[in-house]
XYZ file of N, CA, C and O in Angstrom:
840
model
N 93.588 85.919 88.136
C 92.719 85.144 87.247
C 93.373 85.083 85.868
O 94.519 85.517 85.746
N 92.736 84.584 84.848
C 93.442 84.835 83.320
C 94.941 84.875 83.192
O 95.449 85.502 82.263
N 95.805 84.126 84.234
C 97.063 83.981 83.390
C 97.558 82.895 83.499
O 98.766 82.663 83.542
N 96.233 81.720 83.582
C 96.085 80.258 83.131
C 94.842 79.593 83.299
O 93.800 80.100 83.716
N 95.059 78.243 82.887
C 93.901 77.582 82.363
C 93.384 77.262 84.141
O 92.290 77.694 84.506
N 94.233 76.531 85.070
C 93.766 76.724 86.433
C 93.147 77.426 87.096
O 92.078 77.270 87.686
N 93.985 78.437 86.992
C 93.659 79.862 87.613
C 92.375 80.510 87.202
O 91.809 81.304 87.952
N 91.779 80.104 85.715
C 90.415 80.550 85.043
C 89.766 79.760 85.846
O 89.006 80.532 86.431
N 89.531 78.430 86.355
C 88.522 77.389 86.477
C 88.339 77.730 87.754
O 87.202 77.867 88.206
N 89.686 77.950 88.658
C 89.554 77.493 90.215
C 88.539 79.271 90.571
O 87.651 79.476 91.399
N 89.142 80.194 89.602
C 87.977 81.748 89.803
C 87.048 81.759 89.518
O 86.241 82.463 90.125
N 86.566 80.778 88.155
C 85.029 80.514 87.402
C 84.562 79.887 88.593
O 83.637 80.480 89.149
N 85.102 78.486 89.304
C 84.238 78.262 90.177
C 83.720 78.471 91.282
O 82.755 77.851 91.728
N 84.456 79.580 91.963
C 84.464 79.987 92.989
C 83.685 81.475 92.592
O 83.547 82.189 93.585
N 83.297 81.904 91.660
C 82.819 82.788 91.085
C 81.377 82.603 91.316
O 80.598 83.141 92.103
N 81.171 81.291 90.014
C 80.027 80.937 90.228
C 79.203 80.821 91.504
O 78.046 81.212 91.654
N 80.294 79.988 92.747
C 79.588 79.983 93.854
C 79.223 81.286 94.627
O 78.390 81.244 95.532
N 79.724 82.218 94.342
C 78.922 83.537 94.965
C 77.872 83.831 93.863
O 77.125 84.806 93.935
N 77.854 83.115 93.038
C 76.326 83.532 91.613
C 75.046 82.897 92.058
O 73.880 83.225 91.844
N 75.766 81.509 93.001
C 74.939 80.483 93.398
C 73.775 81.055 94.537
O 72.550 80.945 94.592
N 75.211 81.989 95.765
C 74.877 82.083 96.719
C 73.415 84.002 96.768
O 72.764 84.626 97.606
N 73.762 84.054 94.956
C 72.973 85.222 94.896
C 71.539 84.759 94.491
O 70.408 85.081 94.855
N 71.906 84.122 93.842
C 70.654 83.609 93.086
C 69.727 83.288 94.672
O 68.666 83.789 95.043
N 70.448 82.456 95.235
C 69.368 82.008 96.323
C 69.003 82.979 97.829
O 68.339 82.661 98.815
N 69.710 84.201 97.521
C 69.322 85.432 98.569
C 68.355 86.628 97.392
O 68.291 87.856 97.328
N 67.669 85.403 96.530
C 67.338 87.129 96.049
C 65.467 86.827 96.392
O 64.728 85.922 96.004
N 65.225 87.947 97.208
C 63.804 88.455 97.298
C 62.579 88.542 96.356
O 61.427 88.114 96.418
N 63.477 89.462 95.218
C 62.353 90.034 94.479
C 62.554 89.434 93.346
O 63.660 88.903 93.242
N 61.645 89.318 92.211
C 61.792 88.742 90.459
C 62.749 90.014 90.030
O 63.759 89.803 89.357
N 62.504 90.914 90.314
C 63.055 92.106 89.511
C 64.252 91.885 89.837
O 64.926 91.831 88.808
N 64.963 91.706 90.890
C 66.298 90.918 90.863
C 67.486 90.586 90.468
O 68.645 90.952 90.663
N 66.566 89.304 89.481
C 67.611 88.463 88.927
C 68.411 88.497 88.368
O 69.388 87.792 88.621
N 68.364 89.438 87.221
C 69.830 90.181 86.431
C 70.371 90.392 87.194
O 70.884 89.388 87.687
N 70.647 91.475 87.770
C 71.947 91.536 88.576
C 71.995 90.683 89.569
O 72.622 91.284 90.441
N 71.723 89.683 89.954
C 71.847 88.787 90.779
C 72.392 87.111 90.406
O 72.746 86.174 91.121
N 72.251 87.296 88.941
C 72.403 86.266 88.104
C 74.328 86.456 87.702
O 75.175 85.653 87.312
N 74.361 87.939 88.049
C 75.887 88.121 87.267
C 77.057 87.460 87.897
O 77.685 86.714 87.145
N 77.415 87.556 88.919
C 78.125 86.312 89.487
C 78.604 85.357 88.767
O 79.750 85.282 88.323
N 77.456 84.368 88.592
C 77.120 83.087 87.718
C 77.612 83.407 86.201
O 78.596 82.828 85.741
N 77.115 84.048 85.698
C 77.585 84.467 84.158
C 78.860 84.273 84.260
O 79.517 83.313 83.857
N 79.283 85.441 84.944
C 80.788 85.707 84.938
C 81.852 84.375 85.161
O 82.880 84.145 84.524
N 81.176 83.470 86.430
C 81.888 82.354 86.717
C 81.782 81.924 85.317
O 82.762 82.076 84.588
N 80.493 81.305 84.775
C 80.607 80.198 83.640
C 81.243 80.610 82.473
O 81.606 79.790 81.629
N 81.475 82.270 82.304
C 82.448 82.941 81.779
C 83.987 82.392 81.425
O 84.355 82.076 80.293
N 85.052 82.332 82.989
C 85.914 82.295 83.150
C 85.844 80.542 82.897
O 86.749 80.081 82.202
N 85.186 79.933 83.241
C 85.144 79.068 83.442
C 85.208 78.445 81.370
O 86.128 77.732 80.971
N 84.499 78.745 80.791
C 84.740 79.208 79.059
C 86.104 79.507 78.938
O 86.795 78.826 78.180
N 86.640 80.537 79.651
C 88.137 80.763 79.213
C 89.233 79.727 79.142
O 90.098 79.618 78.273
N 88.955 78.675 80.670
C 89.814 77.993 81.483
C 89.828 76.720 79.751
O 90.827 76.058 79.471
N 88.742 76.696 79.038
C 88.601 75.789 77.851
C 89.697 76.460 76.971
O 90.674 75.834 76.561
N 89.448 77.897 76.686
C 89.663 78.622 75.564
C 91.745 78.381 75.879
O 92.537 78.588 74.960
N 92.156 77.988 77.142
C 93.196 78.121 77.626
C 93.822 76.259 76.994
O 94.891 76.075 76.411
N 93.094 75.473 77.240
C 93.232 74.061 77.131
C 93.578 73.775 75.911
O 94.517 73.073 75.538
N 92.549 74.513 75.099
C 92.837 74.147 73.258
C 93.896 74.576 73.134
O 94.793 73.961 72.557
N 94.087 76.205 73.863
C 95.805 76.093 73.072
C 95.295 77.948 72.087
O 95.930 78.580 71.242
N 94.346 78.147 72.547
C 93.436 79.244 71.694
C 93.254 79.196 70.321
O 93.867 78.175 70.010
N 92.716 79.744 69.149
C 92.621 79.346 67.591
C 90.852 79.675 67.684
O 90.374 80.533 68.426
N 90.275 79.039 67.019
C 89.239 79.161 67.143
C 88.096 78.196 66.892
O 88.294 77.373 65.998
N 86.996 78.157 67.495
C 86.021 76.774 68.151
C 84.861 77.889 69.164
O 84.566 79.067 69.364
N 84.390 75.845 69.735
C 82.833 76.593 69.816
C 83.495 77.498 71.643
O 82.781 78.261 72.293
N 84.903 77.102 72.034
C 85.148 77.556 73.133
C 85.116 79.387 73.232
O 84.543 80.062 74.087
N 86.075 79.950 71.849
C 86.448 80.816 72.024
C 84.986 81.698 71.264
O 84.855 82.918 71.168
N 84.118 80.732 70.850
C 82.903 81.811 70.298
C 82.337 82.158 71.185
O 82.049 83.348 71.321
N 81.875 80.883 72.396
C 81.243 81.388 73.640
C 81.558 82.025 74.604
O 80.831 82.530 75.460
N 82.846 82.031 74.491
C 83.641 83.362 75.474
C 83.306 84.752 74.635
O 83.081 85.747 75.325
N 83.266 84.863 73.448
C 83.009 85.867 72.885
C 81.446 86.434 73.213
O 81.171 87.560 73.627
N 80.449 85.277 72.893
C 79.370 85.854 73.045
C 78.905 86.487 74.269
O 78.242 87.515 74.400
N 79.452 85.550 75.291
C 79.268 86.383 76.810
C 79.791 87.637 76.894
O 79.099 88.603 77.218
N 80.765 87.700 76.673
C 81.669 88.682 77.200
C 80.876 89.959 76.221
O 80.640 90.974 76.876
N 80.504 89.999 74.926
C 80.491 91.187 74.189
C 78.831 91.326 74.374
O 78.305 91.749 75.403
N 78.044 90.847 73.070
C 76.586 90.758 72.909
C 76.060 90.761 74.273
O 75.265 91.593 74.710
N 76.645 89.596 75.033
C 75.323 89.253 75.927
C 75.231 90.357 77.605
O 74.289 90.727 78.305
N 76.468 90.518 77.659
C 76.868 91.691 78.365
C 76.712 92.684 77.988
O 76.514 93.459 78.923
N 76.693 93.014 77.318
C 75.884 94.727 76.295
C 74.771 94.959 76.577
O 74.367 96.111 76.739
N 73.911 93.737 76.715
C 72.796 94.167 77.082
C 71.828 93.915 78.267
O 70.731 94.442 78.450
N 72.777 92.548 79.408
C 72.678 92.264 80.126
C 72.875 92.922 81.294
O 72.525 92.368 82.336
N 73.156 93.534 81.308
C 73.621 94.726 82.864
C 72.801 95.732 82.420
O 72.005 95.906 83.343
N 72.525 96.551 81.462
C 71.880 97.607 81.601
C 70.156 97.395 81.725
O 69.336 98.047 82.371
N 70.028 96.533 81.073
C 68.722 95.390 81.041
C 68.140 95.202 82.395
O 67.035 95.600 82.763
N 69.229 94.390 83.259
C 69.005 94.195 84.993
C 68.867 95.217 85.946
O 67.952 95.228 86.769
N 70.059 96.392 85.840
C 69.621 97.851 86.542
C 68.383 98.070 86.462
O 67.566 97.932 87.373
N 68.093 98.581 84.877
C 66.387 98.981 84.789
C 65.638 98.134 85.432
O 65.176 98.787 86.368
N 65.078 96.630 85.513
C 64.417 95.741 86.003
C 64.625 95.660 87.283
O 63.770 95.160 88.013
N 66.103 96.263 87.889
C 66.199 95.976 89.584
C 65.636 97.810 90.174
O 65.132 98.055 91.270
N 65.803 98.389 89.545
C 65.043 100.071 89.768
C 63.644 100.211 90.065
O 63.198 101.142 90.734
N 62.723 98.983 89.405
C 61.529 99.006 89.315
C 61.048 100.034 88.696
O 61.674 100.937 88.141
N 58.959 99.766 88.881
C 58.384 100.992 88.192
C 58.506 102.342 87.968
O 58.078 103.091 87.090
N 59.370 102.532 89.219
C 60.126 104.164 89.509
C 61.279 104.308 88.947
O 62.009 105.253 89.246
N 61.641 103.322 87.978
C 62.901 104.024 87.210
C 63.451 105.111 86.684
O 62.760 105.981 86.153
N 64.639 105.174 86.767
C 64.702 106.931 86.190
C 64.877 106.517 84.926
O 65.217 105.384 84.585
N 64.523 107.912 83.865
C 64.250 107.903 82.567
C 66.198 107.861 82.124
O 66.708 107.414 81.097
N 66.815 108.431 83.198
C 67.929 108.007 82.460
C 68.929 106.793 82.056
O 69.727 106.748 81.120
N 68.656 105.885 82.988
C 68.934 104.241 83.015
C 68.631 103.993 81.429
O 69.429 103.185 80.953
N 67.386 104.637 80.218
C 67.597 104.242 79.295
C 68.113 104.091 78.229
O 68.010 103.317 77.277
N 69.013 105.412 78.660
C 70.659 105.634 77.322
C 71.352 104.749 77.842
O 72.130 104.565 76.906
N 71.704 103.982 78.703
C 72.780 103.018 78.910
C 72.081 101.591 78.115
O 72.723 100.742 77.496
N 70.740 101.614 78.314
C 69.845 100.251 77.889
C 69.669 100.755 75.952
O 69.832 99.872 75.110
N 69.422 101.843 75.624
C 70.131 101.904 74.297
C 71.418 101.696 73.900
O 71.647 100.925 72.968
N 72.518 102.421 74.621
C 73.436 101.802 74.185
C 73.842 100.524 73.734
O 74.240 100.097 72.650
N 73.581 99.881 75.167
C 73.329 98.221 75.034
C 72.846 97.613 73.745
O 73.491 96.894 72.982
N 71.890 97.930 73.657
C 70.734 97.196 72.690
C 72.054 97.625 71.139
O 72.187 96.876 70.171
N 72.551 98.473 71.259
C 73.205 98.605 69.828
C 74.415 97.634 69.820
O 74.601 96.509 69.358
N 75.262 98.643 70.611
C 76.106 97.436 70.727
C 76.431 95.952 70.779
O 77.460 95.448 70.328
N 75.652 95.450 71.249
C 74.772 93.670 71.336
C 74.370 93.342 70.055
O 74.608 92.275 69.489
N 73.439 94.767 69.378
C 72.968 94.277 67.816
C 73.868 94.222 66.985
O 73.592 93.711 65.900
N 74.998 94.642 67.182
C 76.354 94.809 66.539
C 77.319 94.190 66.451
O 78.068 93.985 65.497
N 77.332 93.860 67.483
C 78.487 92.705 68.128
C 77.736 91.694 67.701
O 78.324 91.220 66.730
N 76.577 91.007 67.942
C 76.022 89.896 67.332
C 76.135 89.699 66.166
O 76.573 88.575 65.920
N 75.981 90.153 65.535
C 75.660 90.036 63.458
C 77.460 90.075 63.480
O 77.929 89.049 62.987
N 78.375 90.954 63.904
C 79.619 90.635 63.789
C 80.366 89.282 64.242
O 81.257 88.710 63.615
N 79.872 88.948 65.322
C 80.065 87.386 65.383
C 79.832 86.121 64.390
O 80.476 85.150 63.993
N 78.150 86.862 64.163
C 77.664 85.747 62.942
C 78.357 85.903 62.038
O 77.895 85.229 61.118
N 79.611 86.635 61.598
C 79.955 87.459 59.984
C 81.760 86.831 60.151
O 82.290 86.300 59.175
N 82.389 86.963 61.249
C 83.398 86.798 61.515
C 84.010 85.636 63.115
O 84.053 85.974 64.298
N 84.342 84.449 62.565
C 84.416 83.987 63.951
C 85.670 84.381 64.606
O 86.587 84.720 63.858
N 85.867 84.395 65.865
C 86.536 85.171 66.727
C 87.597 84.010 66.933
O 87.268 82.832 67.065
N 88.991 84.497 66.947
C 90.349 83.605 67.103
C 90.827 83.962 68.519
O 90.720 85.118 68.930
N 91.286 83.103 69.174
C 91.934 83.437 70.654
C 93.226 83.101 70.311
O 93.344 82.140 69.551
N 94.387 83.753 70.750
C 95.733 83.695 71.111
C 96.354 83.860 72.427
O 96.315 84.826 73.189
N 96.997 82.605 72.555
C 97.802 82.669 73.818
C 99.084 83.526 73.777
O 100.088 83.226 73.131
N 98.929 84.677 74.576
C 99.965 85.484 74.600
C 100.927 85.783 76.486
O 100.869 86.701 77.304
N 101.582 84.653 76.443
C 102.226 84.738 77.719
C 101.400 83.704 78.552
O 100.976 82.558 78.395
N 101.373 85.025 79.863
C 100.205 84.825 80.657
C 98.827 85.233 80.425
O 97.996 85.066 81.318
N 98.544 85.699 79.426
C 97.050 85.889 79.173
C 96.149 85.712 78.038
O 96.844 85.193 77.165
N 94.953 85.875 77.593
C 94.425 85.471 76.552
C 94.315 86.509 75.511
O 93.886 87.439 76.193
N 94.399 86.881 74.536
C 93.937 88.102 73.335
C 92.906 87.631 72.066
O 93.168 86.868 71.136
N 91.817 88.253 72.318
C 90.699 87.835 71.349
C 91.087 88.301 70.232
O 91.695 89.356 70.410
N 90.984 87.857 68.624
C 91.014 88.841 67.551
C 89.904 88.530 67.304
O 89.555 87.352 67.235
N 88.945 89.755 67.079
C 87.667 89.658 66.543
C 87.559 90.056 65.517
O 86.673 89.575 64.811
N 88.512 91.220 64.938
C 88.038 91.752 63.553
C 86.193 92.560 63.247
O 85.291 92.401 62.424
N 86.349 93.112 64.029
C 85.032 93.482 64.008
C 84.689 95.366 63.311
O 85.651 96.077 63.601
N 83.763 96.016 62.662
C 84.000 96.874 62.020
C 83.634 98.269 63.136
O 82.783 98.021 63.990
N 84.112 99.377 63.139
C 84.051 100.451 64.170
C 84.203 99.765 65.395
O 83.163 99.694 66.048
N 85.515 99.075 66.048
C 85.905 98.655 67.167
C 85.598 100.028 68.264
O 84.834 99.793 69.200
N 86.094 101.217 68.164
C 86.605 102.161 69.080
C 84.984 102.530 69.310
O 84.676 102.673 70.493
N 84.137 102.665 68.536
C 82.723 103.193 68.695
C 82.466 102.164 69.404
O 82.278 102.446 70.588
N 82.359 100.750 69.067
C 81.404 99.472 70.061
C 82.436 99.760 71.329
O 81.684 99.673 72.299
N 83.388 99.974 71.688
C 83.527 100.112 73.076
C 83.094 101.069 73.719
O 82.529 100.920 74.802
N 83.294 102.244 73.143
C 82.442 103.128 73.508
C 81.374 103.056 73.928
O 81.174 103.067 75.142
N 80.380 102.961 73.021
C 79.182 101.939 73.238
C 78.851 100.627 74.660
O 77.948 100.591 75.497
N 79.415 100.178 74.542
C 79.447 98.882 75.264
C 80.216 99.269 76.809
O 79.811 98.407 77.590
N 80.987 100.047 77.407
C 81.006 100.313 78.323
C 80.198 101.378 78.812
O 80.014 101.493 80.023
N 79.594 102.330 77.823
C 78.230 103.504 78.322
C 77.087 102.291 79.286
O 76.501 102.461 80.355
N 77.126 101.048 78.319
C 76.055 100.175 78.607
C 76.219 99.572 80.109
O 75.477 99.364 81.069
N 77.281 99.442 79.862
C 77.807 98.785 81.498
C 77.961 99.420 82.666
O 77.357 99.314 83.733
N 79.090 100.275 82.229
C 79.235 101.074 83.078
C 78.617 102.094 83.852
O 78.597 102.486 85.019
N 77.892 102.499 82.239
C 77.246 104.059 82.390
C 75.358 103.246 82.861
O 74.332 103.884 82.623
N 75.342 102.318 83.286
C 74.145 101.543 83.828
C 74.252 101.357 85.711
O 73.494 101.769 86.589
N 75.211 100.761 85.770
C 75.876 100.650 86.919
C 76.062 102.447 87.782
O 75.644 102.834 88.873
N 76.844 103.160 86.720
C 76.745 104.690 87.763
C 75.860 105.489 88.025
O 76.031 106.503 88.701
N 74.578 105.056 87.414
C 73.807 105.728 86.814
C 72.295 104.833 87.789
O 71.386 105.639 87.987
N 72.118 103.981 88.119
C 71.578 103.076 88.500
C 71.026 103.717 89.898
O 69.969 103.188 90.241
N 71.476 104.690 90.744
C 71.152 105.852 92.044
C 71.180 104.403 93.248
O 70.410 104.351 94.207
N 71.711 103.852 93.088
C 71.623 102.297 94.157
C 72.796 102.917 94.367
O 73.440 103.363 93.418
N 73.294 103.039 95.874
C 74.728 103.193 96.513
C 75.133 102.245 96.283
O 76.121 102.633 95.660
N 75.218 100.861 96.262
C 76.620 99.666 95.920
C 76.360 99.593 94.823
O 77.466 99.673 94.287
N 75.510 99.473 93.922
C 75.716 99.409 92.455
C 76.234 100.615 91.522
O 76.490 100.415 90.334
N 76.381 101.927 92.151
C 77.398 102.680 92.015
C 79.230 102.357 92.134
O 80.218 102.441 91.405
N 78.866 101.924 93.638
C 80.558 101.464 94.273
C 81.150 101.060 93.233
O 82.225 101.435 92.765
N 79.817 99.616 92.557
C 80.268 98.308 91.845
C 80.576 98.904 89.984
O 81.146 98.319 89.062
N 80.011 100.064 90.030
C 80.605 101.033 88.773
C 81.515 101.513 88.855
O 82.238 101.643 87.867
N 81.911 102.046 90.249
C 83.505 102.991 90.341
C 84.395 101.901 90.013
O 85.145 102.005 89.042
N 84.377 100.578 90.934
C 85.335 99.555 90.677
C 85.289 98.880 89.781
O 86.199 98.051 89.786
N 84.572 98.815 88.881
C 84.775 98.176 87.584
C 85.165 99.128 86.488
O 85.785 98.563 85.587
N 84.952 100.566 86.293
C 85.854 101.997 86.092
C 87.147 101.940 86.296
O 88.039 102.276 85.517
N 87.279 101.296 87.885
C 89.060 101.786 87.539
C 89.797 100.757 87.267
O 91.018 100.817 87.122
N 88.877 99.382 87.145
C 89.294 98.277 86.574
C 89.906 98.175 84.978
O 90.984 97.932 84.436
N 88.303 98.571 84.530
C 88.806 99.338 82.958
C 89.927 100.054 82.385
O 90.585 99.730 81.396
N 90.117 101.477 83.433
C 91.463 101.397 82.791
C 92.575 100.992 83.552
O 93.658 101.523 83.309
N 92.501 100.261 84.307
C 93.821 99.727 84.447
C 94.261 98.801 83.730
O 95.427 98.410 83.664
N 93.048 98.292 82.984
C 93.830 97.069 82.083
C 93.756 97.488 80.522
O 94.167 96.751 79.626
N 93.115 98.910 80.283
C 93.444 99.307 79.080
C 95.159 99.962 79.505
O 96.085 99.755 78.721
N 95.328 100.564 80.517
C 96.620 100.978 80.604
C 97.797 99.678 81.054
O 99.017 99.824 80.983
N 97.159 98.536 81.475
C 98.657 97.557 81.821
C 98.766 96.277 80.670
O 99.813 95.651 80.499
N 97.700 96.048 80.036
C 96.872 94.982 79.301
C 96.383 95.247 77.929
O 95.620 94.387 77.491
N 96.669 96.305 77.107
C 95.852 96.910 76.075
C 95.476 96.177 75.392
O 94.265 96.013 75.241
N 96.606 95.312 74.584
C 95.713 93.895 73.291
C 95.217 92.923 74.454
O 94.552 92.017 73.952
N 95.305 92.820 75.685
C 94.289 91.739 75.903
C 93.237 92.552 77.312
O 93.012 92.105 78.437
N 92.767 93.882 76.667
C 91.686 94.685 77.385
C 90.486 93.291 78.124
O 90.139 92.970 79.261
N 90.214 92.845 76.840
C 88.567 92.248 77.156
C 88.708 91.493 78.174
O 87.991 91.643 79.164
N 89.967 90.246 78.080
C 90.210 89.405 79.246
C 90.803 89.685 80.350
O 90.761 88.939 81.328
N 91.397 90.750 80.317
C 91.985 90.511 81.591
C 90.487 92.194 82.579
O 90.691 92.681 83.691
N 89.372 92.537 81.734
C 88.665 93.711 82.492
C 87.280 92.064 82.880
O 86.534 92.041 83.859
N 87.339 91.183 82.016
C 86.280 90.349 82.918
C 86.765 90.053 83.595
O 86.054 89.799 84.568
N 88.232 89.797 83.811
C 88.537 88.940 84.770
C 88.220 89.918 85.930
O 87.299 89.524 86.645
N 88.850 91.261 86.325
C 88.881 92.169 87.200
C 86.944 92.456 87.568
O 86.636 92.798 88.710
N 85.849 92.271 86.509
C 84.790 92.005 86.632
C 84.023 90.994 87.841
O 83.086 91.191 88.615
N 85.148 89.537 87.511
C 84.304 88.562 88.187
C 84.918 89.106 89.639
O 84.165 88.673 90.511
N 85.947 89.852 90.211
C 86.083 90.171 90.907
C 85.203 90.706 92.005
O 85.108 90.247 93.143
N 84.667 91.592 91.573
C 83.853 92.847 92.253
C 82.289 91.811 92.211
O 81.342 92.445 92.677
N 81.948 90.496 91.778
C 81.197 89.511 92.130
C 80.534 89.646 93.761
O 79.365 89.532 94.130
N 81.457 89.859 94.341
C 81.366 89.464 95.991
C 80.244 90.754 96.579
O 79.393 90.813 97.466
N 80.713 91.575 95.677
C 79.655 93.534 96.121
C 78.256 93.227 95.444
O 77.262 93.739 95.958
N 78.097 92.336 94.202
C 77.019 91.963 94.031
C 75.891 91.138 94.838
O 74.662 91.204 94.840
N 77.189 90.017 95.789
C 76.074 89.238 97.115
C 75.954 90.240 98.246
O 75.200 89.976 99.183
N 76.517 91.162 98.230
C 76.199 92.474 99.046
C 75.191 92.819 99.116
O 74.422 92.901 100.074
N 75.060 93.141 97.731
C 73.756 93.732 96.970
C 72.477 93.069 96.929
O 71.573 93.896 96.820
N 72.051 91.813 96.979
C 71.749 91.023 97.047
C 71.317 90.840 98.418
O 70.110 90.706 98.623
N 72.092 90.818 99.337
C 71.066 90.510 100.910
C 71.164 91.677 101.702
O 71.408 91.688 102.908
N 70.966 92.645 100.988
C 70.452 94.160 101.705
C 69.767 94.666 100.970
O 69.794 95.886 101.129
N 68.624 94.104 99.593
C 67.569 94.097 99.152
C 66.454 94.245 100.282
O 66.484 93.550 101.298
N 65.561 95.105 100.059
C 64.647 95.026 100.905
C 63.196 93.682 100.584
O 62.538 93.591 99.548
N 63.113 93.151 101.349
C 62.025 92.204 101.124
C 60.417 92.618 100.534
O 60.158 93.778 100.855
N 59.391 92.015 99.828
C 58.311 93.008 99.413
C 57.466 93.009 100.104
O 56.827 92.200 100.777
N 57.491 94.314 99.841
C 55.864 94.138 100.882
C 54.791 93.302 100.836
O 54.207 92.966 99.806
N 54.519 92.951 101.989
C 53.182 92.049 101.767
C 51.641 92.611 101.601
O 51.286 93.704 102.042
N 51.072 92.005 101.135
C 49.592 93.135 101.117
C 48.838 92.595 102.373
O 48.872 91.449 102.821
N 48.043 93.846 102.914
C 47.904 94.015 103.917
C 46.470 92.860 103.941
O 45.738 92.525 103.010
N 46.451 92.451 105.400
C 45.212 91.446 105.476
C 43.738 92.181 105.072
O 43.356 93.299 105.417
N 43.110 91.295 104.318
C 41.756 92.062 104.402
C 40.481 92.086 105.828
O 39.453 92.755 105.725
């Protein structure tokens, strides 16, 4: 994925279509976040495949790759765990949904404060965001994700934490200035464990006849 403008579109769309194919296997309302991620992620890459066309610099392409990828993902996965856990949630799902909530509040107002420049470097994309306590918001922002996902007591939405874990660092260790793009890309990947997830939902109960 991410080491062209093709290669973003033909994964965004083929992305999306397992977002498509979640959206329409999902059972329950509680759901939809994680069932919606797929789709994000496609219309994600699919943002990049733009951010690739301009030539990178900065526009409304490379803001909306920004906003997905940082804010709206900060708080979007840890957000959906809790809501797919239901009323029986564990109390700990909510340090990952704090985390979130900061990081997102952070990353947002830093967006509004600084617009985000994309550079084409090779084969891949590198965001400069300029943003203030970088090393803390990642910190932050993968507790949210990650630490939502391992934490979540769902056996594949665990799996879907280990593999997006060793995704992480493999592209902080092969990829470092371009971490963000090339760990969504390895993200929209693990897409397919989400339609997993998705049609081995149990259906709801119905209430019983009177």
């Amino acid at each position: 994925m991410c080491w062209s403008a093709t290669a973003d579109l033909v994964a965004g769309t083929a992305v999306s279509a397992v977002g498509v194919a979640c959206l329409a296997s999902v059972r329950r309302p509680r759901d939809l976040m994680v069932a919606a991620l797929p789709a994000l992620l496609g219309a994600h890459q699919i943002v990049e495949s733009a951010v690739w066309r301009s030539g990178g610099g900065s526009g409304a392409a490379t803001t909306a790759w920004a906003v997905i990828a940082l804010p709206v993902a900060a708080l979007w996965v840890p957000l959906g765990v809790l809501l797919a856990a239901g009323p029986a949630a564990p109390r700990r799902l909510l340090a990952p949904l704090a985390a979130g909530l900061a990081a997102a509040g952070v990353l947002a107002y830093g967006l509004t404060r600084r617009e985000p420049v994309a550079e084409v470097r090779g084969h891949t994309v590198g965001y400069l965001l300029d943003l203030p306590g970088a090393g803390v918001l990642v910190v932050l922002y993968l507790c949210a994700t990650l630490g939502a996902l391992l934490l979540s007591g769902d056996r594949l939405l665990r799996l879907l934490g280990v593999l997006l874990s060793v995704g992480a660092v493999l592209c902080v260790a092969l990829w470092r200035l371009e971490f963000a793009s090339t760990w969504c890309a390895f993200a929209a990947v693990a897409s397919v464990l989400v339609l997993v997830w998705v049609r081995r939902r149990p259906a709801p109960a119905r209430p019983a006849a009177g």
